Short mmCIF file of C-alpha atoms in Angstrom, two decimals:
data_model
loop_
_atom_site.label_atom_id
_atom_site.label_comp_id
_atom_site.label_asym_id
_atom_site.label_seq_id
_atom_site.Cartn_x
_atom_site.Cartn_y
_atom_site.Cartn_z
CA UNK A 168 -5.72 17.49 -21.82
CA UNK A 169 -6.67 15.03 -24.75
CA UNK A 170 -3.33 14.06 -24.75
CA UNK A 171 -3.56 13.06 -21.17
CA UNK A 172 -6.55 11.23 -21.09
CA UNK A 173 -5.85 8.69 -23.87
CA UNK A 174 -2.50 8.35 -22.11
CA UNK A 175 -4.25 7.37 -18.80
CA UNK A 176 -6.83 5.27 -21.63
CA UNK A 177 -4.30 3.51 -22.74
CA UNK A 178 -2.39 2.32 -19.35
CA UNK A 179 -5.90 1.29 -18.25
CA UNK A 180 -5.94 -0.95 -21.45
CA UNK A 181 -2.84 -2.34 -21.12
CA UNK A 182 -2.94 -2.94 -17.59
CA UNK A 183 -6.44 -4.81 -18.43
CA UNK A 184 -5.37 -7.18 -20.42
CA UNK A 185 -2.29 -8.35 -18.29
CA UNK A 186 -4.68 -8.91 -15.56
CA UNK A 187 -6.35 -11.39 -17.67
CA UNK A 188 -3.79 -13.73 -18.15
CA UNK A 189 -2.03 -13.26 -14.21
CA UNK A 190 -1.84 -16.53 -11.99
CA UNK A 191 -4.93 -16.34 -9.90
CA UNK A 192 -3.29 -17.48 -6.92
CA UNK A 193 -2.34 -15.54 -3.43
CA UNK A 194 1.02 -15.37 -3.93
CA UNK A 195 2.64 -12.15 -2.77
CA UNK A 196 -0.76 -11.56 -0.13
CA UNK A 197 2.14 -9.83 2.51
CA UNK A 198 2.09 -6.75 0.16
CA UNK A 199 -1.66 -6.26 -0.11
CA UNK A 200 -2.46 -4.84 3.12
CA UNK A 201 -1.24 -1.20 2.76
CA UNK A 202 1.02 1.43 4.19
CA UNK A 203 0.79 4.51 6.38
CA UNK A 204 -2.12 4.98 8.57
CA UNK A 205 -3.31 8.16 6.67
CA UNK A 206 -3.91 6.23 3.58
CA UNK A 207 -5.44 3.32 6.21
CA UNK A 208 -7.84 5.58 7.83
CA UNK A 209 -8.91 6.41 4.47
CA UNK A 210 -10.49 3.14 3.28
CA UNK A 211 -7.60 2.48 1.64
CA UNK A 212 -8.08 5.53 -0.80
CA UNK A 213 -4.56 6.98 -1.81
CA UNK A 214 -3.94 6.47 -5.67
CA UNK A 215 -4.87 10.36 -6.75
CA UNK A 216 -4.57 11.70 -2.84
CA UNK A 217 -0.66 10.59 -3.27
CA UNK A 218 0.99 13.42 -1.41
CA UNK A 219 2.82 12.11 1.28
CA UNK A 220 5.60 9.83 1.97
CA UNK A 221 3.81 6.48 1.42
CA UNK A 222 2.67 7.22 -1.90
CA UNK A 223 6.29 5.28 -2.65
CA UNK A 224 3.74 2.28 -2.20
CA UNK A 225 0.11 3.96 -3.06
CA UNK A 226 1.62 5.46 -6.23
CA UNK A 227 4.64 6.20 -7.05
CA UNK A 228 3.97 8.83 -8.83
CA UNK A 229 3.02 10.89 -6.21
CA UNK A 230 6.86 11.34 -5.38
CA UNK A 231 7.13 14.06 -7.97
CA UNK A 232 4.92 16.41 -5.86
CA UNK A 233 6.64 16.07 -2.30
CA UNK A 234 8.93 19.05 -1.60
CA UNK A 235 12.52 18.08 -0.04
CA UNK A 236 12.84 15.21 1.62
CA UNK A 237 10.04 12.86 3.56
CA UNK A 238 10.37 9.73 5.72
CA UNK A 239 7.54 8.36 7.91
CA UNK A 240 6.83 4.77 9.41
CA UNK A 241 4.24 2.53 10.51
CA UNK A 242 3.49 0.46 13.08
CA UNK A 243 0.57 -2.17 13.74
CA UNK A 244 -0.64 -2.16 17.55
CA UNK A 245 -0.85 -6.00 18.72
CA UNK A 246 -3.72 -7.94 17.56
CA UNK A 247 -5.79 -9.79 20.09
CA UNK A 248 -3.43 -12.45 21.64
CA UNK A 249 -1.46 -12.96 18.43
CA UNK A 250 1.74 -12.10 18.28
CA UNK A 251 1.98 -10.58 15.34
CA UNK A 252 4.30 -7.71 13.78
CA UNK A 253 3.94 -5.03 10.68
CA UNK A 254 6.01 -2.14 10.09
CA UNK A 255 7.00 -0.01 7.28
CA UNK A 256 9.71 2.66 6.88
CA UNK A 257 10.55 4.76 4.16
CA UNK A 258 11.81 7.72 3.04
CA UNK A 259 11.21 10.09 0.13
CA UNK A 260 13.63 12.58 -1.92
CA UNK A 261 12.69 14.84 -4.36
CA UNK A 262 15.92 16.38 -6.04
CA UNK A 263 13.79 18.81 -8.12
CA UNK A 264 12.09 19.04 -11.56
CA UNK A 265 14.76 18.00 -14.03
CA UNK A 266 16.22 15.02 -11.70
CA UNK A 267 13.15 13.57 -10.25
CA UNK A 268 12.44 11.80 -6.93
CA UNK A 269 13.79 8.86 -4.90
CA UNK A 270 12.20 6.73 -2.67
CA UNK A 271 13.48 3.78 -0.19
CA UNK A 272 11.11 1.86 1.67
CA UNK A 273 11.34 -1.53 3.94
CA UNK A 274 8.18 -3.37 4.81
CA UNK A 275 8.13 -6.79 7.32
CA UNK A 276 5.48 -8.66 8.30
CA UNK A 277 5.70 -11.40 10.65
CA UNK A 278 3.74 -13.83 12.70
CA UNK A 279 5.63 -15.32 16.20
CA UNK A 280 4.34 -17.80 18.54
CA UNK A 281 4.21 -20.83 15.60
CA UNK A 282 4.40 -23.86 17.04
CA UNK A 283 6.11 -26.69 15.29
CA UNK A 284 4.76 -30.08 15.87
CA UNK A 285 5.91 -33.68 14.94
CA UNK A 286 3.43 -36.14 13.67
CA UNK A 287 3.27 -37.20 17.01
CA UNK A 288 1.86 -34.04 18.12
CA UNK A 289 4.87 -33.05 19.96
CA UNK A 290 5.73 -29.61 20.19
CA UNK A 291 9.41 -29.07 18.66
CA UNK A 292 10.06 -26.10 18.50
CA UNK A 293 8.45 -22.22 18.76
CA UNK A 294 8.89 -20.08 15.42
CA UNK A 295 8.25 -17.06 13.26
CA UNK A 296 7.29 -16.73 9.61
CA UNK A 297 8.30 -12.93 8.16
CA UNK A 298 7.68 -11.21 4.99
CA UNK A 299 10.11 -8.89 3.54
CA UNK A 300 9.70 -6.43 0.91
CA UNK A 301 12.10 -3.70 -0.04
CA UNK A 302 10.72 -1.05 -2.19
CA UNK A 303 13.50 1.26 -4.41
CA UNK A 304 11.08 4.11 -6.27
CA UNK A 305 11.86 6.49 -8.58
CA UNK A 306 9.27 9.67 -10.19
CA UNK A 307 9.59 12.58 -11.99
CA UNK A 308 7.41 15.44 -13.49
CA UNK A 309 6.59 15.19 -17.44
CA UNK A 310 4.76 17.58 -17.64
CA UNK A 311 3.45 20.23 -14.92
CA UNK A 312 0.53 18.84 -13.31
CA UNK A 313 1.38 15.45 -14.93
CA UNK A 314 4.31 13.04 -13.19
CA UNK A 315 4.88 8.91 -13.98
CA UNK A 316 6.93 6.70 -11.60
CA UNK A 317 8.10 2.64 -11.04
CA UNK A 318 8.61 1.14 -7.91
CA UNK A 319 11.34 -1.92 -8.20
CA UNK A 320 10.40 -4.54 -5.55
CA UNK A 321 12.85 -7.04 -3.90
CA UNK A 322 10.82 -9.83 -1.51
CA UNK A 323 12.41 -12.22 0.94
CA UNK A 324 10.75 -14.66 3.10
CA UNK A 325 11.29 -17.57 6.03
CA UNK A 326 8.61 -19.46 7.12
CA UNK A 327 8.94 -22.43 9.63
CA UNK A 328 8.90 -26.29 8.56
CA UNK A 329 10.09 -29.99 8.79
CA UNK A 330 12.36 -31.84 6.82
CA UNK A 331 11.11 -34.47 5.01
CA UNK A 332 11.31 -37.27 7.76
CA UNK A 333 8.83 -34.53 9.50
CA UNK A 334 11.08 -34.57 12.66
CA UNK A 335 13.53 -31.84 12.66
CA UNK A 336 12.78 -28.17 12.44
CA UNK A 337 13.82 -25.88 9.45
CA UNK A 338 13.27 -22.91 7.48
CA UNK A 339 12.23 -22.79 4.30
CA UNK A 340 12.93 -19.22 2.42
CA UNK A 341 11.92 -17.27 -0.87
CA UNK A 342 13.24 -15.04 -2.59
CA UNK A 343 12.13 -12.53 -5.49
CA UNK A 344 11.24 -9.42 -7.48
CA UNK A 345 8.69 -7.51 -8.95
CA UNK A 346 7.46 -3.85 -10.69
CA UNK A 347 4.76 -1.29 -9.96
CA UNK A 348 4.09 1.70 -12.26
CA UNK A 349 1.93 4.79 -11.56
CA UNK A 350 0.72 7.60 -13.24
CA UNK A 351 -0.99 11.40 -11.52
CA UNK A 352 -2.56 13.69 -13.25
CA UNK A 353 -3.76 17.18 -11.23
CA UNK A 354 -6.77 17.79 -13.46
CA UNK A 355 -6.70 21.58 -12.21
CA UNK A 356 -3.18 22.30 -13.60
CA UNK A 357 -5.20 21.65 -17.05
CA UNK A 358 -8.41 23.25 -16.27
CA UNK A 359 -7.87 25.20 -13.58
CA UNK A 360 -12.01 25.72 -13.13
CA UNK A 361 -12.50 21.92 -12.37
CA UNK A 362 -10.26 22.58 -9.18
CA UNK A 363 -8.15 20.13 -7.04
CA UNK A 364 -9.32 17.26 -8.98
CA UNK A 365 -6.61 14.41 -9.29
CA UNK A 366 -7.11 11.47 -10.98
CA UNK A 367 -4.43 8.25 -10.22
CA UNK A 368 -3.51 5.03 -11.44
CA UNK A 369 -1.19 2.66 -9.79
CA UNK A 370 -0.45 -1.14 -11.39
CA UNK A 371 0.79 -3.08 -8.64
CA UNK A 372 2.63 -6.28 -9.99
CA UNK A 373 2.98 -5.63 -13.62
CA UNK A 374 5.75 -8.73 -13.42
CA UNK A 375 6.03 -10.31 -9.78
CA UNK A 376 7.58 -13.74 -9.35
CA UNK A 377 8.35 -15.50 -6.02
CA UNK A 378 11.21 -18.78 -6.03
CA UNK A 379 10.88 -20.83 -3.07
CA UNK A 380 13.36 -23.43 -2.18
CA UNK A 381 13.39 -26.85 -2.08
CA UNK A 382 13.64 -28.72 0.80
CA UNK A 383 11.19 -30.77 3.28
CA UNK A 384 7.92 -31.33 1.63
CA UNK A 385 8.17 -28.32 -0.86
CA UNK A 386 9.95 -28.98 -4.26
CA UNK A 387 10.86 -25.09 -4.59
CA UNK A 388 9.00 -23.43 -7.76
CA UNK A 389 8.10 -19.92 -8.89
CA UNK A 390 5.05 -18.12 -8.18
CA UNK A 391 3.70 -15.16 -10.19
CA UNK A 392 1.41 -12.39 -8.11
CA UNK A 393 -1.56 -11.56 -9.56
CA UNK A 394 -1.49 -7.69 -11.50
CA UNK A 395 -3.55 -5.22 -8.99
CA UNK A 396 -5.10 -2.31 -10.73
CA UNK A 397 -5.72 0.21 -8.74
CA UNK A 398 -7.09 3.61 -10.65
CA UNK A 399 -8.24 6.36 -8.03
CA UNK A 400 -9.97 9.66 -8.34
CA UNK A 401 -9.70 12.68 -5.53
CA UNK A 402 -11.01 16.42 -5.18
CA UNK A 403 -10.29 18.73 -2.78
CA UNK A 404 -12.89 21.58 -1.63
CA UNK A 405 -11.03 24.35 0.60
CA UNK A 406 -13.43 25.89 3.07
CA UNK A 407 -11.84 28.96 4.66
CA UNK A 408 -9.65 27.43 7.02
CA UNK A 409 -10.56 24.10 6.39
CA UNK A 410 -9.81 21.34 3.17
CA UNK A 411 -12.04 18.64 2.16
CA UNK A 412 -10.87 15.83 0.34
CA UNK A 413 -13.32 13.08 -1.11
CA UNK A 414 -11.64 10.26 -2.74
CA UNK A 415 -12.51 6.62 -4.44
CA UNK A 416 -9.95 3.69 -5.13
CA UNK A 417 -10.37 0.54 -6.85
CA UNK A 418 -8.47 -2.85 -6.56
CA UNK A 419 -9.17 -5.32 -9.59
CA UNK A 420 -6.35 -8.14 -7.87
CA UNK A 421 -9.35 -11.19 -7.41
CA UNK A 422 -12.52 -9.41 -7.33
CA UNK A 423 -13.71 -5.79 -7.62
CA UNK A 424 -13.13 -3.54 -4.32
CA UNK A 425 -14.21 -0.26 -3.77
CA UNK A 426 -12.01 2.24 -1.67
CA UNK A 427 -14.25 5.18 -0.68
CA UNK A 428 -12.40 7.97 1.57
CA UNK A 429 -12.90 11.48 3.50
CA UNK A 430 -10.52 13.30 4.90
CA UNK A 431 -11.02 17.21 6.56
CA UNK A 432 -7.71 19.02 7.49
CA UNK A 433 -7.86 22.49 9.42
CA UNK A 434 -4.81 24.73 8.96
CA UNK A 435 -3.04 21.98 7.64
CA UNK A 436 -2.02 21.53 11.50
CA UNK A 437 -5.73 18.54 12.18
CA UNK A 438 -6.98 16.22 10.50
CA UNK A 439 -9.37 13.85 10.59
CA UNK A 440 -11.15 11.24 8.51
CA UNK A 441 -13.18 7.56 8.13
CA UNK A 442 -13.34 5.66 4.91
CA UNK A 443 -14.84 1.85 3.76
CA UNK A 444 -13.72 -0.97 1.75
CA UNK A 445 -16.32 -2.66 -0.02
CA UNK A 446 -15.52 -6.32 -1.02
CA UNK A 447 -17.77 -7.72 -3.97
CA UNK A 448 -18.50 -11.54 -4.01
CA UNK A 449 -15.49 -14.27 -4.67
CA UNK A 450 -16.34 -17.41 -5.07
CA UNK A 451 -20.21 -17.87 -3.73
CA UNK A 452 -18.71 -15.93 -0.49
CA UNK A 453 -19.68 -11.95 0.82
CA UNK A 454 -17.16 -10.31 3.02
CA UNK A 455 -18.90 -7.65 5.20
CA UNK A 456 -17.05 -4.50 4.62
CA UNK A 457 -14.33 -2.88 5.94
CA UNK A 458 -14.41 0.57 7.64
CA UNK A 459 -11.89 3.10 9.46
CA UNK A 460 -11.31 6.01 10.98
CA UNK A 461 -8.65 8.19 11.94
CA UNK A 462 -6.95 11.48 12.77
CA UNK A 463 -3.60 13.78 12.32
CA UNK A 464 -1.45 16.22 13.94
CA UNK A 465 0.86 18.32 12.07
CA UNK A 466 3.56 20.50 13.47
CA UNK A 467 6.30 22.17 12.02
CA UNK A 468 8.35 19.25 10.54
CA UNK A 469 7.06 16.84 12.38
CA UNK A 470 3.72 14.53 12.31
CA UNK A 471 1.51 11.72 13.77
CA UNK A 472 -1.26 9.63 12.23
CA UNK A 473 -3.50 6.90 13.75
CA UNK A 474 -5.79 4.69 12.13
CA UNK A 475 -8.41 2.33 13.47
CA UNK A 476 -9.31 -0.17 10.91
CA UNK A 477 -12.71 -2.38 11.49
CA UNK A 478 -13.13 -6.09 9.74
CA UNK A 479 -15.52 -8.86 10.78
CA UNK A 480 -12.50 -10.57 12.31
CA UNK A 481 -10.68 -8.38 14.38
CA UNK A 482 -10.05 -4.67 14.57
CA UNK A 483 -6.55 -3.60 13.86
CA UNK A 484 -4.62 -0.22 14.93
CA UNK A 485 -1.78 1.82 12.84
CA UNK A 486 0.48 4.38 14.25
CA UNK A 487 2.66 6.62 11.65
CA UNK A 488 5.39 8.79 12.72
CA UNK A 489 6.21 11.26 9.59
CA UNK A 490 8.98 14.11 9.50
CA UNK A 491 9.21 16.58 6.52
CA UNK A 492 13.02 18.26 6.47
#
């Protein structure tokens, strides 16, 4: 157990201090949002929960824990009149104890209806900007009750522009890479009178660059994202036929924000849950937090989430689709 804490100690350390010296910039803001919309419904709480198919994202290594093999997807209802797209698919592998897990995940984001005016004011064209992010995971057990994992990320982008005259249409792309790492310790595995406690750490972005090309009014360049620490904490109280799962998330990316999450399952079959994201100031400016709810169906092999996510500028809807084989 000692062992394990100063492990987790010295991540957290290490993780610290290359967060100091990251670009603060909002390069890379397409991967920010989140995945699956259990986790969503949650507040955003997911780093120590990390037991389903989108912990490939959450933490990776969560992957260790999922028996056989996983996929689920997500998909964001339309927002107001924009016409706006997000979806996420992935699927999970575990090939057992001494081989680890796998995990393959697509996320795209994209924005339609753009249009493209001359200086003139004249509409040119009608476009789309996406975001693409491919996520290749791998995790394994070290120890029982205590697995480690890396996600490899590879991130392509078009977004709509003018050549330098500012007359004709064109699309300027990026292209680029970057590494998460997680760690999950079950708590209860070492003390088995603490319970279902969990405690998670995920480092989004330990090295993330973004090259852009050159071309209109951009000269190309390479971004760095920002390092995201996010260290969670989860317990689980089962209640006869019921489970109740309390759980708290951080994010360290710009500013401090607290994840806070509840989630009650019955049979394993219901589930349903609310959670809140607190932002802390940035820059003179208070965001009014965050909050969600949702609720879950399982049967047999198959499952459904929803999610209903509140902010002060518009409410947003996720559907996820998961199947367990």
């Amino acid at each position: 157990m000692k062992v394990i804490i100063r492990f987790f100690s010295v991540i957290l350390f290490i993780a610290l201090a290359l967060n100091v010296f990251a670009e603060g910039d909002f390069a890379g803001e397409s991967m920010s949002i989140g995945v699956g919309a259990r986790p969503l419904g949650m507040g955003g709480t997911f780093a120590a929960i990390a037991d389903d198919a989108s912990t490939s994202y959450w933490n990776p290594a969560g992957m260790a824990n999922i028996e056989g093999v996983e996929v689920s997807s997500v998909k964001l209802t339309k927002i107001n009149d924009l016409d706006t797209k997000y979806s996420y698919v992935n699927l999970v592998y575990n090939m057992g104890d001494d081989a680890g897990a796998l995990g393959l995940g697509w996320l795209r984001q994209a924005i339609g209806d753009i249009f493209i005016t001359d200086s003139l004011g004249n509409i040119i064209t009608v476009a789309e900007n996406s975001d693409n992010t491919v996520y290749l995971a791998y995790a394994r057990n070290l120890v029982k009750g205590f697995s480690a994992g890396a996600t490899v990320k590879v991130l392509l982008g078009s977004y709509p522009a003018l050549d330098a005259g500012g007359t004709n249409y064109m699309e300027l792309g990026y292209t680029g890479f970057g590494l998460d790492v997680g760690i999950l310790a079950n708590i209860g595995d070492f003390a088995k009178e603490v319970g279902d406690l969990r405690i998670g750490v995920n480092i989004q972005d330990v090295y993330t660059t973004l090259s852009w090309e050159e071309g209109g009014s951009s000269s190309g360049g390479t971004e760095t994202v920002p390092v995201n620490i996010k260290p969670g904490i989860s317990y689980t109280l089962p209640v006869e036929d019921f489970a109740v799962t309390a759980a708290l998330d951080l994010d360290t990316k710009y500013q401090m924000l607290i994840h806070a999450g509840l989630e009650v399952w019955w049979n394993k079959m219901i589930g349903i849950r609310g959670g809140i994201k607190s932002y802390g100031e940035l820059e003179g400016l208070q965001q009014e937090s965050d909050w969600s709810i949702g609720a879950s169906l399982r049967w047999y092999f198959i499952g459904i989430d929803y999610a209903y996510v509140y902010n002060e500028l518009t409410p947003v809807q996720y559907l996820s689709i998961i199947g367990k084989f």
